Short mmCIF file of C-alpha atoms in Angstrom, two decimals:
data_model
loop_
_atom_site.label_atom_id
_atom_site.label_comp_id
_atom_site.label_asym_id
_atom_site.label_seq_id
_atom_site.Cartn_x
_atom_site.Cartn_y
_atom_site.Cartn_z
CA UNK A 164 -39.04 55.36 -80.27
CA UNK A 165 -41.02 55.91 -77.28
CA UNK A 166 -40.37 57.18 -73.15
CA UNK A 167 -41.75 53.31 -72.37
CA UNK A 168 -39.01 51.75 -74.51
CA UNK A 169 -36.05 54.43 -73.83
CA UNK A 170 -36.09 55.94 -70.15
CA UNK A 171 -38.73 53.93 -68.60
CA UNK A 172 -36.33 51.01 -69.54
CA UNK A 173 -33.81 52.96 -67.70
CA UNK A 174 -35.83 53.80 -65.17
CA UNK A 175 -36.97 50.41 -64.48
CA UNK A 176 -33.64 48.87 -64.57
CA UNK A 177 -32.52 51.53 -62.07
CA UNK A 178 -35.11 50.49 -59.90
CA UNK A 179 -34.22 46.31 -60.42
CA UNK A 180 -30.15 47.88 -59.72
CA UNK A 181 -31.19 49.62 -56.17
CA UNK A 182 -32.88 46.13 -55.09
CA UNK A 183 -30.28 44.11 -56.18
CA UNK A 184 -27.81 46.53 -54.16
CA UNK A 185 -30.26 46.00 -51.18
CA UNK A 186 -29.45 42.17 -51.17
CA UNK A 187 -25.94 42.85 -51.65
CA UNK A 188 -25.89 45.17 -48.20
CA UNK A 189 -27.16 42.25 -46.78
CA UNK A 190 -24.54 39.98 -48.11
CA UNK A 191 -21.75 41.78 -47.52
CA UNK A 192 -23.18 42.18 -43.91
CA UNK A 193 -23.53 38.36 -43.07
CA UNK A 194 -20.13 37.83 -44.83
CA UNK A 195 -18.16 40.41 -42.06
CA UNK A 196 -20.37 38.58 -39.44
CA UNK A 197 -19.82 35.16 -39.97
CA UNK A 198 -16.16 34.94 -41.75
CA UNK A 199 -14.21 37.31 -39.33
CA UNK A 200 -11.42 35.04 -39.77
CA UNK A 201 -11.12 34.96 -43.11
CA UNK A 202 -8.03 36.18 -45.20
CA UNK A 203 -7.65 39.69 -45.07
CA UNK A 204 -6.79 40.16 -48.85
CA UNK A 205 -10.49 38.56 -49.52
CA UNK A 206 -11.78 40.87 -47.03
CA UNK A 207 -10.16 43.57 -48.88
CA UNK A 208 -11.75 42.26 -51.89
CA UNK A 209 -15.18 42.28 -50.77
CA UNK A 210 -14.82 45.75 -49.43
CA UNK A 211 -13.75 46.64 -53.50
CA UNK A 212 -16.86 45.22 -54.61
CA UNK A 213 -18.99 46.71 -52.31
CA UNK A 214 -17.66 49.79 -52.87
CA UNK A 215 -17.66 49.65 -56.96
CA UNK A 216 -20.84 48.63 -56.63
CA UNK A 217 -22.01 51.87 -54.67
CA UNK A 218 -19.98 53.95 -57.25
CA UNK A 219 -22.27 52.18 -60.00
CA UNK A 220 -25.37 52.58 -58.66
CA UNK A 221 -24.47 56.14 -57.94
CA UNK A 222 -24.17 56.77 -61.41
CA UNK A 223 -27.49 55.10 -62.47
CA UNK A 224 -29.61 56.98 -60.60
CA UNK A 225 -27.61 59.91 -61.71
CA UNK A 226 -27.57 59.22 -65.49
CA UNK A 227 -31.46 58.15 -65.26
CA UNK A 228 -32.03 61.39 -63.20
CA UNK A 229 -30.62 63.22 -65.72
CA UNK A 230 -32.44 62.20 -68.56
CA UNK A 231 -35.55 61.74 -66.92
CA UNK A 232 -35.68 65.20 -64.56
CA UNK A 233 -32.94 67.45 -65.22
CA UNK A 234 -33.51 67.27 -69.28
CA UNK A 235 -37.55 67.00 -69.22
CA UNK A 236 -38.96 68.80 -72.17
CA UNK A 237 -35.24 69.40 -73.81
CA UNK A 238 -35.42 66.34 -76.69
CA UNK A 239 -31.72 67.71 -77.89
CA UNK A 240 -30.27 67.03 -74.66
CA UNK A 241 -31.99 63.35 -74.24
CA UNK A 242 -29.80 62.31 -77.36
CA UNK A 243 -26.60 63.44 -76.00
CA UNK A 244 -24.84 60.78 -73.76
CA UNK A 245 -24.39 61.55 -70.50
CA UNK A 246 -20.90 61.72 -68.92
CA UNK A 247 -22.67 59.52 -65.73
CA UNK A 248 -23.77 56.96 -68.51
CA UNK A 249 -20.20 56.60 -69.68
CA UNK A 250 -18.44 55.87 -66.39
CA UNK A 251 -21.11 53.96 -65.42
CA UNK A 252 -20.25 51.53 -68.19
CA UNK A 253 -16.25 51.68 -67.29
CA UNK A 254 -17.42 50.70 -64.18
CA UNK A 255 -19.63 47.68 -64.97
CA UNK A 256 -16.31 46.46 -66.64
CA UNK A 257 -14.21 46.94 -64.22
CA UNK A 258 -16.63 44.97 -61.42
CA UNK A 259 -16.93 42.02 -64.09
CA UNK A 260 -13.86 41.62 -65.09
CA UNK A 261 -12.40 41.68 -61.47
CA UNK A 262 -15.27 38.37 -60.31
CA UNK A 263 -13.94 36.58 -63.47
CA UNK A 264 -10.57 37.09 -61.98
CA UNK A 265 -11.38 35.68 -58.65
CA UNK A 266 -13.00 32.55 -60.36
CA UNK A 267 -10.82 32.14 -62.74
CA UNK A 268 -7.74 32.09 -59.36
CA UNK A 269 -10.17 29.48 -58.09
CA UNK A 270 -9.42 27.46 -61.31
CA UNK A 271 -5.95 27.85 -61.16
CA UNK A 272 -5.96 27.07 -57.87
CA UNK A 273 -8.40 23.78 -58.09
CA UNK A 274 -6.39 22.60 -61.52
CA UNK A 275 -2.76 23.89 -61.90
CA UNK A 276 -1.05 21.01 -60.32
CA UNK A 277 -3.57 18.81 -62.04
CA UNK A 278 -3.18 19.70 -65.60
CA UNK A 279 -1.60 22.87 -66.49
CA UNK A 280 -2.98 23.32 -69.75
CA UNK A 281 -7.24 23.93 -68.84
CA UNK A 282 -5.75 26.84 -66.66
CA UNK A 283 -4.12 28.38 -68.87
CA UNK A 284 -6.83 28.18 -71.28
CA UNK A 285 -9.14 29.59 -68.53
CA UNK A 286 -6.74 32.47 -68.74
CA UNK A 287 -6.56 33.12 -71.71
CA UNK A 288 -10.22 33.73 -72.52
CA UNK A 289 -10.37 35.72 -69.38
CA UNK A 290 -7.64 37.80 -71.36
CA UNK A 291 -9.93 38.34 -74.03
CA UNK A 292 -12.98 39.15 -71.94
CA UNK A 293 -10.23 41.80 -70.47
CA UNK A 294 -9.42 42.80 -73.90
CA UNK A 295 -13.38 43.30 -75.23
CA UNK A 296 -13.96 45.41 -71.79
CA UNK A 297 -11.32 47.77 -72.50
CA UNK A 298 -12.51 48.30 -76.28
CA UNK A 299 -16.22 49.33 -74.79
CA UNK A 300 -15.06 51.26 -71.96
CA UNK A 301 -12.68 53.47 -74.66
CA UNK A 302 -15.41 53.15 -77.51
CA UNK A 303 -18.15 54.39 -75.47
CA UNK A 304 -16.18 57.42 -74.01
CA UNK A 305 -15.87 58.30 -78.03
CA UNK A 306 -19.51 58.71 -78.67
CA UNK A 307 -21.41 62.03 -78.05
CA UNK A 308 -24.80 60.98 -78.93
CA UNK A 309 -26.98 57.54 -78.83
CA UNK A 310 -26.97 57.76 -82.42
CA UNK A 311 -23.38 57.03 -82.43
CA UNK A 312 -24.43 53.77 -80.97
CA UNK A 313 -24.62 52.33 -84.55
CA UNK A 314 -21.08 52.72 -85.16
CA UNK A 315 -19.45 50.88 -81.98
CA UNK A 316 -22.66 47.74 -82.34
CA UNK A 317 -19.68 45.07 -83.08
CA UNK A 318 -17.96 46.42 -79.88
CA UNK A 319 -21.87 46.11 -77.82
CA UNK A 320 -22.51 42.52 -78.95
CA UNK A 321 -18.67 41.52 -78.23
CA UNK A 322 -19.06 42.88 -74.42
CA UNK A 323 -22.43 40.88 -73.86
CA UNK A 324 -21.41 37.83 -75.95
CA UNK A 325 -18.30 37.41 -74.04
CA UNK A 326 -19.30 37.25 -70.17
CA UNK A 327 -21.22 33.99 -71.59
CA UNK A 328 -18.47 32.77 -72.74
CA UNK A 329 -16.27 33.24 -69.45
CA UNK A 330 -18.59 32.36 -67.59
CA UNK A 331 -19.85 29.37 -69.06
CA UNK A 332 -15.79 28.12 -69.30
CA UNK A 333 -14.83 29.01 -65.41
CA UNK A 334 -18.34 26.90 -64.40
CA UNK A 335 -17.38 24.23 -66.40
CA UNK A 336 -14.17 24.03 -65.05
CA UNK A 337 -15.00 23.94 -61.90
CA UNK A 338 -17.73 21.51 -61.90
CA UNK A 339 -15.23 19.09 -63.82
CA UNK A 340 -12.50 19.53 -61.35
CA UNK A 341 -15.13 18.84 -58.68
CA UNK A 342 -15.93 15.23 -60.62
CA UNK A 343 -12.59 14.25 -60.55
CA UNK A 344 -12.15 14.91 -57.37
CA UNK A 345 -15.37 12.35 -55.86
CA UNK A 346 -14.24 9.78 -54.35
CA UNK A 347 -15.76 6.40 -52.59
CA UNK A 348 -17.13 8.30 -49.93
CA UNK A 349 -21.22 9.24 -49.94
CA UNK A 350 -20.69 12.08 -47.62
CA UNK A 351 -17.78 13.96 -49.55
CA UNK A 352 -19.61 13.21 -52.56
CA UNK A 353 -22.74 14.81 -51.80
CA UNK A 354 -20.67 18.04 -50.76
CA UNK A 355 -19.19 17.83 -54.10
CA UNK A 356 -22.79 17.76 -55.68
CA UNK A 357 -23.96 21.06 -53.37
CA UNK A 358 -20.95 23.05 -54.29
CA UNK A 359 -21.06 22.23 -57.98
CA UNK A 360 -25.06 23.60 -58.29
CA UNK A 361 -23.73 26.77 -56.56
CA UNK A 362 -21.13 27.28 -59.36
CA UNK A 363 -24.17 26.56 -62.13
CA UNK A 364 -25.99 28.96 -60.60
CA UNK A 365 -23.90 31.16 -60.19
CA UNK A 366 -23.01 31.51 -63.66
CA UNK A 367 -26.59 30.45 -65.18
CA UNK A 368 -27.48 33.88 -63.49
CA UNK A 369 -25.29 36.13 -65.06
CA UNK A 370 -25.26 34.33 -68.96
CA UNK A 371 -28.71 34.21 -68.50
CA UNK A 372 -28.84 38.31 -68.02
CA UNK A 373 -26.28 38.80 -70.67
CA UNK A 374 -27.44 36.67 -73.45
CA UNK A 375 -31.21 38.54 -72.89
CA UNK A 376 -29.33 41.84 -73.11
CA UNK A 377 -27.43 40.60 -76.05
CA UNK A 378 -30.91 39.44 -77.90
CA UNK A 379 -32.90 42.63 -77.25
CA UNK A 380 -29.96 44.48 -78.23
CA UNK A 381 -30.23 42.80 -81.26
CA UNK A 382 -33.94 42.92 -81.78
CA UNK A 383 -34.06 46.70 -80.78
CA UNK A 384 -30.95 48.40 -81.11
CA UNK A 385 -32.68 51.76 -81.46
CA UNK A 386 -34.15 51.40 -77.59
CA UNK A 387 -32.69 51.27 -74.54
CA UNK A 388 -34.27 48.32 -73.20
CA UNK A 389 -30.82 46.56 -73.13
CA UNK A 390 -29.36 49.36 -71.28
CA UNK A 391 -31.61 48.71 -68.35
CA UNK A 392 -31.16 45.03 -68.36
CA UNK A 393 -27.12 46.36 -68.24
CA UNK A 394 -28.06 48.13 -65.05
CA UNK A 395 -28.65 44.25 -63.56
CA UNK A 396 -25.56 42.61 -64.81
CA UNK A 397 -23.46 43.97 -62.36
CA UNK A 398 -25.16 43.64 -59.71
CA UNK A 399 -25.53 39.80 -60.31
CA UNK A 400 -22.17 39.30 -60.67
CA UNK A 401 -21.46 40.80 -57.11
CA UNK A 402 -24.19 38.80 -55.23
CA UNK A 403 -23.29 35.50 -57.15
CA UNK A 404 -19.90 35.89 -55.49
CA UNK A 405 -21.16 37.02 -52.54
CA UNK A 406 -23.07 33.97 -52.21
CA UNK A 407 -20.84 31.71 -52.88
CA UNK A 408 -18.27 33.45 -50.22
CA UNK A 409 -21.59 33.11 -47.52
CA UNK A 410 -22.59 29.45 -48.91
CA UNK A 411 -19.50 27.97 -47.10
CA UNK A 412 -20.90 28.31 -43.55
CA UNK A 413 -23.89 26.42 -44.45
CA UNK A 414 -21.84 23.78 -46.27
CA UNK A 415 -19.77 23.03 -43.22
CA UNK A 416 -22.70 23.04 -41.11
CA UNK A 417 -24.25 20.33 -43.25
CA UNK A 418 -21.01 17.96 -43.09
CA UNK A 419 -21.23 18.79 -39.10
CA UNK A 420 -24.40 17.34 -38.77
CA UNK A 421 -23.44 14.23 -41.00
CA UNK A 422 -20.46 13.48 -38.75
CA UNK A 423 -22.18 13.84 -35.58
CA UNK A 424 -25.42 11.45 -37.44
CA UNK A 425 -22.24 9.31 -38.24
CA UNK A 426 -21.38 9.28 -34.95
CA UNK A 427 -24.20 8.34 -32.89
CA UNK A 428 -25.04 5.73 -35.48
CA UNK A 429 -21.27 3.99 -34.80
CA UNK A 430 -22.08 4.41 -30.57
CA UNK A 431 -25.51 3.21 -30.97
CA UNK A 432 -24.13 0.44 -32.40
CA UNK A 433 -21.31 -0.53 -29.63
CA UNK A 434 -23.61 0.23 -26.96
CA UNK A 435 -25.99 -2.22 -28.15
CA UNK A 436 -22.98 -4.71 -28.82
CA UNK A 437 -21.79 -3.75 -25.55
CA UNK A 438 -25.52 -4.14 -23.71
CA UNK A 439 -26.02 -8.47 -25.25
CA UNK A 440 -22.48 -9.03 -24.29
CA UNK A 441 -23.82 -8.68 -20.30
CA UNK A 442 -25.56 -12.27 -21.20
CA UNK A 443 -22.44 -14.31 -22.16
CA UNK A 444 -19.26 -13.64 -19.87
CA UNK A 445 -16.44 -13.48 -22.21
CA UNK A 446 -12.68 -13.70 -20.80
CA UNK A 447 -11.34 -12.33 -23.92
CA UNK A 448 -9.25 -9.01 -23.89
CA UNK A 449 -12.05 -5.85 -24.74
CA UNK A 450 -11.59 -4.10 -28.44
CA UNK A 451 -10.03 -1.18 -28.41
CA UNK A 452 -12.71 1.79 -28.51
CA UNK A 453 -14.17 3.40 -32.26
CA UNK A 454 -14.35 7.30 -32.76
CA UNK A 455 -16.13 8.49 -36.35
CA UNK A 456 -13.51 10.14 -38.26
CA UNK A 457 -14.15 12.32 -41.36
CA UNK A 458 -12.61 10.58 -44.07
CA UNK A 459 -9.72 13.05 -46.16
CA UNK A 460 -10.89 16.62 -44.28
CA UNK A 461 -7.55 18.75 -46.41
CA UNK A 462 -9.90 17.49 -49.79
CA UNK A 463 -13.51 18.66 -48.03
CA UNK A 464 -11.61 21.62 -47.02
CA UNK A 465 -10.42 23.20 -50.27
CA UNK A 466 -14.01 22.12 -51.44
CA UNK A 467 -15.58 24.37 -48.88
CA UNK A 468 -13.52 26.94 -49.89
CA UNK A 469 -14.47 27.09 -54.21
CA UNK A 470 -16.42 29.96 -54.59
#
């Protein structure tokens, strides 16, 4: 083992961690700004995230400071884990676990009075993924040394191998109680298709991280290359919720426009009905007027709202 392959791993995944925190300052910012009236428990929520995501980052820089200042020229004390490096991990579990929550209430919420059984399937693995959290959180708090990595591996690949899994099921879900829920209409339908690529990715971003820590775990478990791609993982999962909370504006802006294009079409139309009916007098009583009326707004509505 090397300092490129161990700490400057670290350090660089410290470094891809503070940026990703940058964007989700900026998130969190445009979500207080443009959803003031949003529920206050999701407000509260947000405000949890933000705030575990701080108390992560916090202990990054500290664990990475550690290693890479504080211990410099002491090899002994660069094996020993950290106690920084150990919450930080309890952490990461507790952020992940708690956005598979929300999503997974989104399923429930989209599907229980659908079909009761994909819910509670959706449940259940997000049980499990509760279950393997726990067992790293309490595994890694055992260890004294990165040595003792070896002994825990089954509990490593379980915690990268199952965020895939969740989140894979919850954006499948989603995106098939979306298509059952198109209908005739082009305009609904093409809201349908906007908010179902947010949900894939969404969730591509986050399997995609941990399925590449998984594989270099498993191609280098003696580095820490896998630890720094760690660093990311929660940071993704914050900003892909995030994003989908601040993708609703945008969303609702776009079916705006599409009624008022509606609209003008429809008056266009009468006016110029209206304008060739000046050549031939007609006695006949005058049609009752036509407004442009989005078509089922309580289903576009809880669309909007799927994170």
């Amino acid at each position: 083992m090397g300092f490129d392959n161990t700490l400057g791993a670290a350090f660089i995944g410290a470094i891809g961690a503070s940026i990703l925190f940058g964007i989700t300052n900026l998130q969190v910012f445009l979500y207080y700004h443009s959803y003031p009236e949003d529920w206050r428990v999701q407000k509260l929520i947000v405000a949890l995230l933000w705030l575990l995501d701080v108390v992560h980052l916090i202990l990054t820089v500290h664990a990475v400071y550690h290693y890479v200042v504080t211990s410099f020229g002491n090899p002994l004390a660069l094996l020993q884990v950290v106690w920084s490096l150990k919450l930080q991990i309890a952490v990461n579990v507790i952020i992940v676990l708690l956005v598979q929550s929300l999503y997974a209430a989104r399923v429930w919420k989209l599907g229980y009075q659908n079909c009761q059984t994909i819910p509670w399937i959706v449940l259940a693995i997000v049980i499990l993924g509760y279950a393997v959290g726990i067992i790293l959180a309490v595994k890694t708090y055992q260890i004294s040394s990165f040595d003792d990595l070896n002994s825990m591996s089954w509990a490593i690949y379980a915690s990268f191998a199952m965020p895939t899994i969740v989140d894979f099921v919850i954006a499948a879900t989603i995106c098939y109680y979306l298509q059952t829920n198109r209908s005739g209409f082009s305009e609904a339908n093409s809201r349908i298709v906007v908010v179902m690529r947010y949900v894939l990715i969404s969730g591509f971003a986050t399997s995609v991280c941990s399925t590449v820590a998984l594989i270099t775990y498993s191609a280098m478990p003696r580095n820490l290359v896998f630890l720094g791609i760690e660093f990311l993982l929660t940071k993704l999962y914050v900003n892909s919720f995030l994003a989908m909370l601040n993708a609703r504006r945008s969303l609702r802006r776009k079916d705006t426009t599409n009624a008022s294009t509606a609209s003008r079409m429809v008056n266009l139309r009468l006016t110029g009905t209206a304008a060739g009916s000046h050549d031939t007098p007609d006695d006949s009583p005058k049609e009752p007027s036509f407004e442009y009326h989005r078509s089922n707004p309580d289903q576009s509505e809880i669309h909007a709202d799927v994170p």
